[in-house]
mmCIF file of C-alpha atoms in Angstrom:
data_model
loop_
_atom_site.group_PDB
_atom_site.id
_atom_site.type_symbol
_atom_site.label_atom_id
_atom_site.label_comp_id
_atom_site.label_asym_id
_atom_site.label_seq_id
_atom_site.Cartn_x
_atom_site.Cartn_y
_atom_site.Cartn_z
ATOM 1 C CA UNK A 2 116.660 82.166 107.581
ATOM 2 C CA UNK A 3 115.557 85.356 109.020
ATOM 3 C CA UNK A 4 111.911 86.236 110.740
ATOM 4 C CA UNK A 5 110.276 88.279 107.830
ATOM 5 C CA UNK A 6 110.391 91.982 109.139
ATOM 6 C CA UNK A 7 107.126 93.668 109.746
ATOM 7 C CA UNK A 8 105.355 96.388 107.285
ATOM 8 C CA UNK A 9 101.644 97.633 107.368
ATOM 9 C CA UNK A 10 99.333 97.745 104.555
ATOM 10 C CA UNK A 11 97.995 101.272 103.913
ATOM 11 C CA UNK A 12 94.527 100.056 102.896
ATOM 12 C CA UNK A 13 91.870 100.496 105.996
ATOM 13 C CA UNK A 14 94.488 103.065 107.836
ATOM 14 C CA UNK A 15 91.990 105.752 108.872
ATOM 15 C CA UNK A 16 94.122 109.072 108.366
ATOM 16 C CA UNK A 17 91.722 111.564 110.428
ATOM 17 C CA UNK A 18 91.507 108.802 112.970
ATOM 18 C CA UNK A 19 95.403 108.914 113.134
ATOM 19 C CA UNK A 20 95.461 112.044 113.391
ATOM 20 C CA UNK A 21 96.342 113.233 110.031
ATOM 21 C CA UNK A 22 93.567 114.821 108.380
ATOM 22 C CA UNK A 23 95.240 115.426 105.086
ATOM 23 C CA UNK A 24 93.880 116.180 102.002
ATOM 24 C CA UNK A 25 93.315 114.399 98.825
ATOM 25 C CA UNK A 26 95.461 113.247 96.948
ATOM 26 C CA UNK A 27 97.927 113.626 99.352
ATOM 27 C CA UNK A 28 96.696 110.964 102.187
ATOM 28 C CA UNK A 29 99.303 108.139 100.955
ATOM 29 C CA UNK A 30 101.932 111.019 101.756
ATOM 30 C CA UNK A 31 100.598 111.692 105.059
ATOM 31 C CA UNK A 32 100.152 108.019 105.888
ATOM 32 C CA UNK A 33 103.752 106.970 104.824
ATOM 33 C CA UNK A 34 105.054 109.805 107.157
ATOM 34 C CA UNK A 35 103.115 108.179 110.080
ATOM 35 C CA UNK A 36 104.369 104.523 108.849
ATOM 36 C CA UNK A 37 107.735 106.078 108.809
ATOM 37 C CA UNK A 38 107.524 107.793 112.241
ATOM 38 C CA UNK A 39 106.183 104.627 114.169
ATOM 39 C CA UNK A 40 109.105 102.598 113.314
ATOM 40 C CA UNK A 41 107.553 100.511 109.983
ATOM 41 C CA UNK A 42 110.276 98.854 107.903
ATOM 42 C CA UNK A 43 108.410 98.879 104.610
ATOM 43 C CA UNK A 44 104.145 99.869 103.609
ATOM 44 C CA UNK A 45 101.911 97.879 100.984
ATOM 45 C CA UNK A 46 100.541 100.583 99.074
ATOM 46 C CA UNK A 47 96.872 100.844 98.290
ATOM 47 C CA UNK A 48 96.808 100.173 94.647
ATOM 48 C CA UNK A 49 93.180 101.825 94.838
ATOM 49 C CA UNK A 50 94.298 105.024 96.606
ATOM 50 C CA UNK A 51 94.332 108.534 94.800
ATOM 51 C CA UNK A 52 97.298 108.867 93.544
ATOM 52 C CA UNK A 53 98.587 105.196 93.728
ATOM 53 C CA UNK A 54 96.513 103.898 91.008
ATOM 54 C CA UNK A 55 98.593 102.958 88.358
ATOM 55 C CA UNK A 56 96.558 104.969 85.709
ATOM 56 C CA UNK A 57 97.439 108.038 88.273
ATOM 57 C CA UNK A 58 101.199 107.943 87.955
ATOM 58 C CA UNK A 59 103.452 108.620 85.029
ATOM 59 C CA UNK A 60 106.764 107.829 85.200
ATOM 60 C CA UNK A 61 107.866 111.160 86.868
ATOM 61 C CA UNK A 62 105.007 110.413 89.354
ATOM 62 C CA UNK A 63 106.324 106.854 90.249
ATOM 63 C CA UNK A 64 110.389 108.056 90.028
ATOM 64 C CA UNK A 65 108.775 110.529 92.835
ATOM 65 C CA UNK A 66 106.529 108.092 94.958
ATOM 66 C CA UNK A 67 109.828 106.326 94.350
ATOM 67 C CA UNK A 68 112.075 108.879 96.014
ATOM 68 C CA UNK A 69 109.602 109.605 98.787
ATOM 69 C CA UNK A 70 110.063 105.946 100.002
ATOM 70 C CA UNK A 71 113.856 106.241 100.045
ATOM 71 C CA UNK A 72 114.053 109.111 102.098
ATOM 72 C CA UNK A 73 111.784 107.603 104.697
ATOM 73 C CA UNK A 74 113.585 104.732 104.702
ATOM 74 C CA UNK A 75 110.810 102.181 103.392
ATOM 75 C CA UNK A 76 110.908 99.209 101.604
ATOM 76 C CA UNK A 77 107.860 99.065 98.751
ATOM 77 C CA UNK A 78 106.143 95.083 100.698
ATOM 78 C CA UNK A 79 103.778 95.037 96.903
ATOM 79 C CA UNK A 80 100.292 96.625 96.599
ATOM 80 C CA UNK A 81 97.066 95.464 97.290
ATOM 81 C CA UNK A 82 93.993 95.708 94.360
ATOM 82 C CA UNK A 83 90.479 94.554 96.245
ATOM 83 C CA UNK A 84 88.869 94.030 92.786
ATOM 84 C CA UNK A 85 85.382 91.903 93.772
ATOM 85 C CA UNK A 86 86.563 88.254 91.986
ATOM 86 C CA UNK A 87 82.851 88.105 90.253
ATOM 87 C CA UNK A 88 84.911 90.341 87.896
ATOM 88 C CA UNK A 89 87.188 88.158 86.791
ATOM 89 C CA UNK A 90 84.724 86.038 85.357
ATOM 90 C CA UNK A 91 82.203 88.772 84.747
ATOM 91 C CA UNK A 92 82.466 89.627 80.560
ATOM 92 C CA UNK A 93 81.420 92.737 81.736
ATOM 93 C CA UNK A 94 84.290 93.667 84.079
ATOM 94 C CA UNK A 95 87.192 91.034 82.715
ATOM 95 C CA UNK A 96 89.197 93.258 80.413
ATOM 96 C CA UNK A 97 88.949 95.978 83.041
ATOM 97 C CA UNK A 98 89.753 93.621 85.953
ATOM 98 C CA UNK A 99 92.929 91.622 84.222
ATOM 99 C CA UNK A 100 94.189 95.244 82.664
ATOM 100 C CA UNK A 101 94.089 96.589 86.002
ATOM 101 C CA UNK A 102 96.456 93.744 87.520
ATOM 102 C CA UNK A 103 98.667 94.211 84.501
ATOM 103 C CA UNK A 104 98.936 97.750 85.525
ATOM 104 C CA UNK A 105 99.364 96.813 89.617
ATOM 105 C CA UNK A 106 101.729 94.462 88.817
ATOM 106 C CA UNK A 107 103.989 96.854 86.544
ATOM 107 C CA UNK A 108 104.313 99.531 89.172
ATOM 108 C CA UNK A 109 104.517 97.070 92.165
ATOM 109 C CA UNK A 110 107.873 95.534 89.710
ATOM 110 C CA UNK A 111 108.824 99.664 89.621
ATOM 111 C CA UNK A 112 108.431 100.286 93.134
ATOM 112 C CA UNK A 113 110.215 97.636 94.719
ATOM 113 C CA UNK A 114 113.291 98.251 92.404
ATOM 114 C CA UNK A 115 113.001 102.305 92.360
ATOM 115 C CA UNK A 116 112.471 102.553 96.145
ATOM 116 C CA UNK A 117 115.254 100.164 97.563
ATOM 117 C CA UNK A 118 118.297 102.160 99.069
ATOM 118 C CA UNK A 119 121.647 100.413 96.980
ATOM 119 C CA UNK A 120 123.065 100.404 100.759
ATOM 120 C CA UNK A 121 120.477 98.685 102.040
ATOM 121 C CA UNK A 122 120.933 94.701 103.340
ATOM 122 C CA UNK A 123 119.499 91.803 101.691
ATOM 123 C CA UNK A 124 116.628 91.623 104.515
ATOM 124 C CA UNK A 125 115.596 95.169 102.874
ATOM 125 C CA UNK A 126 115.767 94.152 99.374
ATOM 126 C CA UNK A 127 112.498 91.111 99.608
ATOM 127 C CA UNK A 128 110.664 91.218 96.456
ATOM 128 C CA UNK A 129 106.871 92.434 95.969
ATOM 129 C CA UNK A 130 103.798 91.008 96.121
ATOM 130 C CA UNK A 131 100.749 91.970 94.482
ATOM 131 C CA UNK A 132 97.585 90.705 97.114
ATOM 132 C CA UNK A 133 94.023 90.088 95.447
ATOM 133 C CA UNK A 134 91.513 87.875 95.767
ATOM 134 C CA UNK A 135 90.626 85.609 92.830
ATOM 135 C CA UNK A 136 86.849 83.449 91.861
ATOM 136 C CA UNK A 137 87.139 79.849 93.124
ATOM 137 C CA UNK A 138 87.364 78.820 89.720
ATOM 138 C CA UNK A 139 88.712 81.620 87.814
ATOM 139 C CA UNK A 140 89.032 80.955 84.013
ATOM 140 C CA UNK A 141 92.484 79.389 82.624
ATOM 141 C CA UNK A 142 93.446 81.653 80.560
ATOM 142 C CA UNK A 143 92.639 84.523 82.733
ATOM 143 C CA UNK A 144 95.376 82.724 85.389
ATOM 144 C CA UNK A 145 98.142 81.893 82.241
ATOM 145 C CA UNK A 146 97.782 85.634 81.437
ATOM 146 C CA UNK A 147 98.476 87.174 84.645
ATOM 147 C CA UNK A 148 100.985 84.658 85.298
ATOM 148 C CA UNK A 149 103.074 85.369 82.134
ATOM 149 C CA UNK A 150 103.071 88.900 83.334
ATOM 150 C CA UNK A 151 103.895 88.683 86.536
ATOM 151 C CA UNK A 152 106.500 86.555 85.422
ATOM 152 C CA UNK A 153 107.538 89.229 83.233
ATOM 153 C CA UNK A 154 108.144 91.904 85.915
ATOM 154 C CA UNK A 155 109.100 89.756 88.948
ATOM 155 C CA UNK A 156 106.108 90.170 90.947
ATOM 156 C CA UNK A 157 104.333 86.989 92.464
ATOM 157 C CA UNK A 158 100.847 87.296 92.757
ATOM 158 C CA UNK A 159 99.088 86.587 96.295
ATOM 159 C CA UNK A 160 95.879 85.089 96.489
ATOM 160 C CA UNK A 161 93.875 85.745 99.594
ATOM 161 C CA UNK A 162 90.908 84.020 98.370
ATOM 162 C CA UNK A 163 89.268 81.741 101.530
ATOM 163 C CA UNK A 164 89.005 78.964 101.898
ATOM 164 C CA UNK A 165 92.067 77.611 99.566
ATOM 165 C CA UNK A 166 90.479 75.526 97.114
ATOM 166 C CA UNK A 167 93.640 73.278 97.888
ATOM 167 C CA UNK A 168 96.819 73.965 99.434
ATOM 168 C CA UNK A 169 98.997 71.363 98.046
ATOM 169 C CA UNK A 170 97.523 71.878 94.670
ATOM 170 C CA UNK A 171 100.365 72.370 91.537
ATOM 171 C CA UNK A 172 99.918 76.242 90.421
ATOM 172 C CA UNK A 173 101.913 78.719 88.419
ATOM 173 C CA UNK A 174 105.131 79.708 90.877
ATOM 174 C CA UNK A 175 103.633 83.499 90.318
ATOM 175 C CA UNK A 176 100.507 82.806 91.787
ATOM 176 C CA UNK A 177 100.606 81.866 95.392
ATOM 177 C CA UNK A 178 98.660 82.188 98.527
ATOM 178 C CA UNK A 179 98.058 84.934 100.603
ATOM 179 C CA UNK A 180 97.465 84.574 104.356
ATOM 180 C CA UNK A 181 95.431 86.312 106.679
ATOM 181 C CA UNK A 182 95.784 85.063 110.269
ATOM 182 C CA UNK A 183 92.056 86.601 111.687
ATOM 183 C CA UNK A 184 90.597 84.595 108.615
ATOM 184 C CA UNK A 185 91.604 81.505 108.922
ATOM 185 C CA UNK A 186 91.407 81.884 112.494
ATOM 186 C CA UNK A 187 87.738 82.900 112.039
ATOM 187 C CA UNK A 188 87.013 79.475 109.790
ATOM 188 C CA UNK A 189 88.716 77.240 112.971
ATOM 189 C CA UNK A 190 92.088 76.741 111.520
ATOM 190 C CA UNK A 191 95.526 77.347 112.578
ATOM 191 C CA UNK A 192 97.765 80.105 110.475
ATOM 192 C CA UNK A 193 100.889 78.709 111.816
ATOM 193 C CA UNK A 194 100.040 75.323 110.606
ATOM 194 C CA UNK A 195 98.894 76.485 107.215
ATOM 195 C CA UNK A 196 101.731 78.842 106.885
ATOM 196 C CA UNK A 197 103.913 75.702 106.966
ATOM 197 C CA UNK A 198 101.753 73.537 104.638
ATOM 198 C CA UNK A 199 102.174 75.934 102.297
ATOM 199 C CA UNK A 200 105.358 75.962 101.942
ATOM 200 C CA UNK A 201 106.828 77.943 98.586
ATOM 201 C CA UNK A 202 103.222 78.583 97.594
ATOM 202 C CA UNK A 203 103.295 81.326 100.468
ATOM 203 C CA UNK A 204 103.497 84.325 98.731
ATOM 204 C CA UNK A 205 102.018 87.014 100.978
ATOM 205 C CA UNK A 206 101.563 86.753 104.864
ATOM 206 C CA UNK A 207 99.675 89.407 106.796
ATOM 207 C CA UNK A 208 99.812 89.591 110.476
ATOM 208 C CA UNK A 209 95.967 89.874 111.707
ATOM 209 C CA UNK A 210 94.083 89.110 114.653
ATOM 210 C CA UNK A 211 90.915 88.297 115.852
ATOM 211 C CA UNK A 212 88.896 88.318 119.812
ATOM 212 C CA UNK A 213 87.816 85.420 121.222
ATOM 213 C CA UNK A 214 83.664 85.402 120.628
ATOM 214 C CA UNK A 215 82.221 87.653 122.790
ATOM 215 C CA UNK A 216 81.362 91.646 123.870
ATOM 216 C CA UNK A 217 84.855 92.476 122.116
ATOM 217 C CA UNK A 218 84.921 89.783 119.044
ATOM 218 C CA UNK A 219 86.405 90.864 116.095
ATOM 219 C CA UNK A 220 89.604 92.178 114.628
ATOM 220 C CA UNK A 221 91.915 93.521 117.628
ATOM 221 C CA UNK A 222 95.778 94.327 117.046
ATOM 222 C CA UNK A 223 98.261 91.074 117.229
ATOM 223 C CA UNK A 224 99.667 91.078 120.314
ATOM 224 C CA UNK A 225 96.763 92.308 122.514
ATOM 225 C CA UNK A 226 95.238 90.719 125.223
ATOM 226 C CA UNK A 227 92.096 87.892 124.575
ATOM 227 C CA UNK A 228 93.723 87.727 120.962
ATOM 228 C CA UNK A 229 94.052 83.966 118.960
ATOM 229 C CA UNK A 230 96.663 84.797 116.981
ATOM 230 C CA UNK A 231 99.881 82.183 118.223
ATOM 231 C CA UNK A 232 102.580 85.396 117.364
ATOM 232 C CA UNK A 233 105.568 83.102 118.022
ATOM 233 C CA UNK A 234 103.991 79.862 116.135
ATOM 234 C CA UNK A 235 103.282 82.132 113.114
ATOM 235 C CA UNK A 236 106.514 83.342 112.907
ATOM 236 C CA UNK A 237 108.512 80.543 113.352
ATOM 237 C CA UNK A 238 106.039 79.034 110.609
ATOM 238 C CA UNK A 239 107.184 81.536 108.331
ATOM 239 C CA UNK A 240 110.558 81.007 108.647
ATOM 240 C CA UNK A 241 110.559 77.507 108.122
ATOM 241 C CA UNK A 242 108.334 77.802 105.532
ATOM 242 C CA UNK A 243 110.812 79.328 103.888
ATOM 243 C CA UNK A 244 108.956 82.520 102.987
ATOM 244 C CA UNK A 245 111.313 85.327 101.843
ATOM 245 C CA UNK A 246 108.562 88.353 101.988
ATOM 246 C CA UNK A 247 107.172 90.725 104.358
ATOM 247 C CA UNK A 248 104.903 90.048 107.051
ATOM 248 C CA UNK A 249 102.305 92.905 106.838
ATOM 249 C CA UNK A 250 100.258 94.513 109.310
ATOM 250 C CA UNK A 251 96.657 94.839 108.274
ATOM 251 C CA UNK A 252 94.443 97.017 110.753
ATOM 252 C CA UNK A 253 91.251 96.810 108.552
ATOM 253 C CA UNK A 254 88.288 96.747 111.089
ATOM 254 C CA UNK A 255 91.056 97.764 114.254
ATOM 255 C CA UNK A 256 89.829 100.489 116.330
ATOM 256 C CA UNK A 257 92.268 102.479 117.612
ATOM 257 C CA UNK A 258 95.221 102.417 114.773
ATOM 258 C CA UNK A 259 97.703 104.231 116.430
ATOM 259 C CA UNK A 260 97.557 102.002 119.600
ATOM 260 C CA UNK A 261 97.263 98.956 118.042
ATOM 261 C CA UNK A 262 100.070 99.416 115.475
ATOM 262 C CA UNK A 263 102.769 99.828 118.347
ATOM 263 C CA UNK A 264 101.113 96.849 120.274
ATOM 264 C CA UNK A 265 101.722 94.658 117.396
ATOM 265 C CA UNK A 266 105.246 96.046 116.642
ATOM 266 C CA UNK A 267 106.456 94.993 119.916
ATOM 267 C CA UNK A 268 104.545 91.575 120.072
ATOM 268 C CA UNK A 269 106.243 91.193 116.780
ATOM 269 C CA UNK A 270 109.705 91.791 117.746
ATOM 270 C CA UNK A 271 109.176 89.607 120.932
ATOM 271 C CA UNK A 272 107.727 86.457 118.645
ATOM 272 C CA UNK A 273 110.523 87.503 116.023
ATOM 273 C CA UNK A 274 113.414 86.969 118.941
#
């Protein structure tokens, strides 16, 4: 099996940073024409952007959002919907918070179908994920009901909740795990290692890093110098883990976008050899 190929996550891209400067709604537009023009094989669309949001787009919208990732040549990698997990077990915010996965999940099913090229290869066709974070103990019939739906639409749900309550636990096939390198990193574990535990619960993998502690500590590109991130290990991980998704590129936190977005493409191709 293949190294997943690499995609970035739109979410924390800072367009006037980048260069952009475009304005609302039309940001996602300008950002997928930057994804597209550095050399990005597929983008996991902000689910919370202006003009992503489900309740944004009718179905002329998404046949368009649709069109405009076939003609730059990108796979839809899922969406990702940051909804605080105190909602999910808030009966304040519930109804709102499970409506609004319903919702993610439906267009993330739409997107990954509508967008893929019918010439494309079977490394371009990986299915989507849906990335949130759900409450350490979130309510069983809140997880049976996003389940069934995501079941529904062919979407597998990716849990980036840390720590992993426990990763050899039993759970619904469409809810997995979601990894993020520069987090477990941060709590003194190995990604690579976990990535392999994991096994078929992997349903998500980002590719994060963080600095050693120090004057520069925090998130820095994968790939750059003083970084903790094990590129090859992960990789390899992945593949024998068997995971058939994306490996995303977060740069939440990363100065310098632009820079650090063609550091980690080539580090990725290098670990990917």
């Amino acid at each position: 099996m293949e190294t997943p190929r690499l995609g970035i996550a739109m979410a924390g891209l800072d367009s006037e940073r980048l260069g952009l400067n475009p304005t609302a709604p039309h940001e996602t537009r300008a950002l997928i024409d930057w994804a597209r023009a550095s050399g990005f094989a597929a983008v996991q669309l902000n689910a919370a952007a202006p003009g992503i949001r489900p309740r944004d787009l009718d179905r002329s919208g998404r046949r368009d959002l649709a069109a405009l990732l076939r003609r730059s040549d990108l796979a839809c990698a899922g969406l990702d919907l940051w909804i605080p997990p105190e909602h999910f077990v808030s009966s304040a915010h519930v109804d709102r918070a499970v409506a609004a996965v319903f919702a993610a999940v439906e267009l993330a099913s739409e997107l990954s179908l509508l967008a893929v090229d019918g010439k494309k290869s079977p490394a371009d066709r990986r299915g989507a994920a849906l990335c949130l974070t759900l409450p350490a103990s979130p309510p069983a019939d809140i997880v049976a009901a996003i389940s069934t739906h995501a079941a529904r639409h062919g979407v597998r749900i990716a849990d980036h909740a840390w720590p992993i309550a426990d990763p050899t636990a039993d759970a619904s096939p469409w809810i997995g795990v979601g990894i993020d390198p520069a987090a477990v990193l941060s709590a003194g574990e190995d990604p690579a290692a976990l990535a392999a535990r994991l096994g078929s619960r992997l349903a998500a993998a980002r590719v994060t890093d963080v600095a050693a502690a120090g004057p520069t500590a925090g998130r820095i590109a994968p790939g750059a110098p003083g970084g903790r991130l094990d590129l090859l290990a992960y990789a390899a991980s992945l593949t024998v883990a068997g995971y058939s998704g994306w490996a995303v590129l977060d740069l939440r936190g990363v100065p310098d976008q632009a820079a650090a977005a063609a550091i980690a493409q080539e580090a990725w191709q290098a670990a990917a050899l």
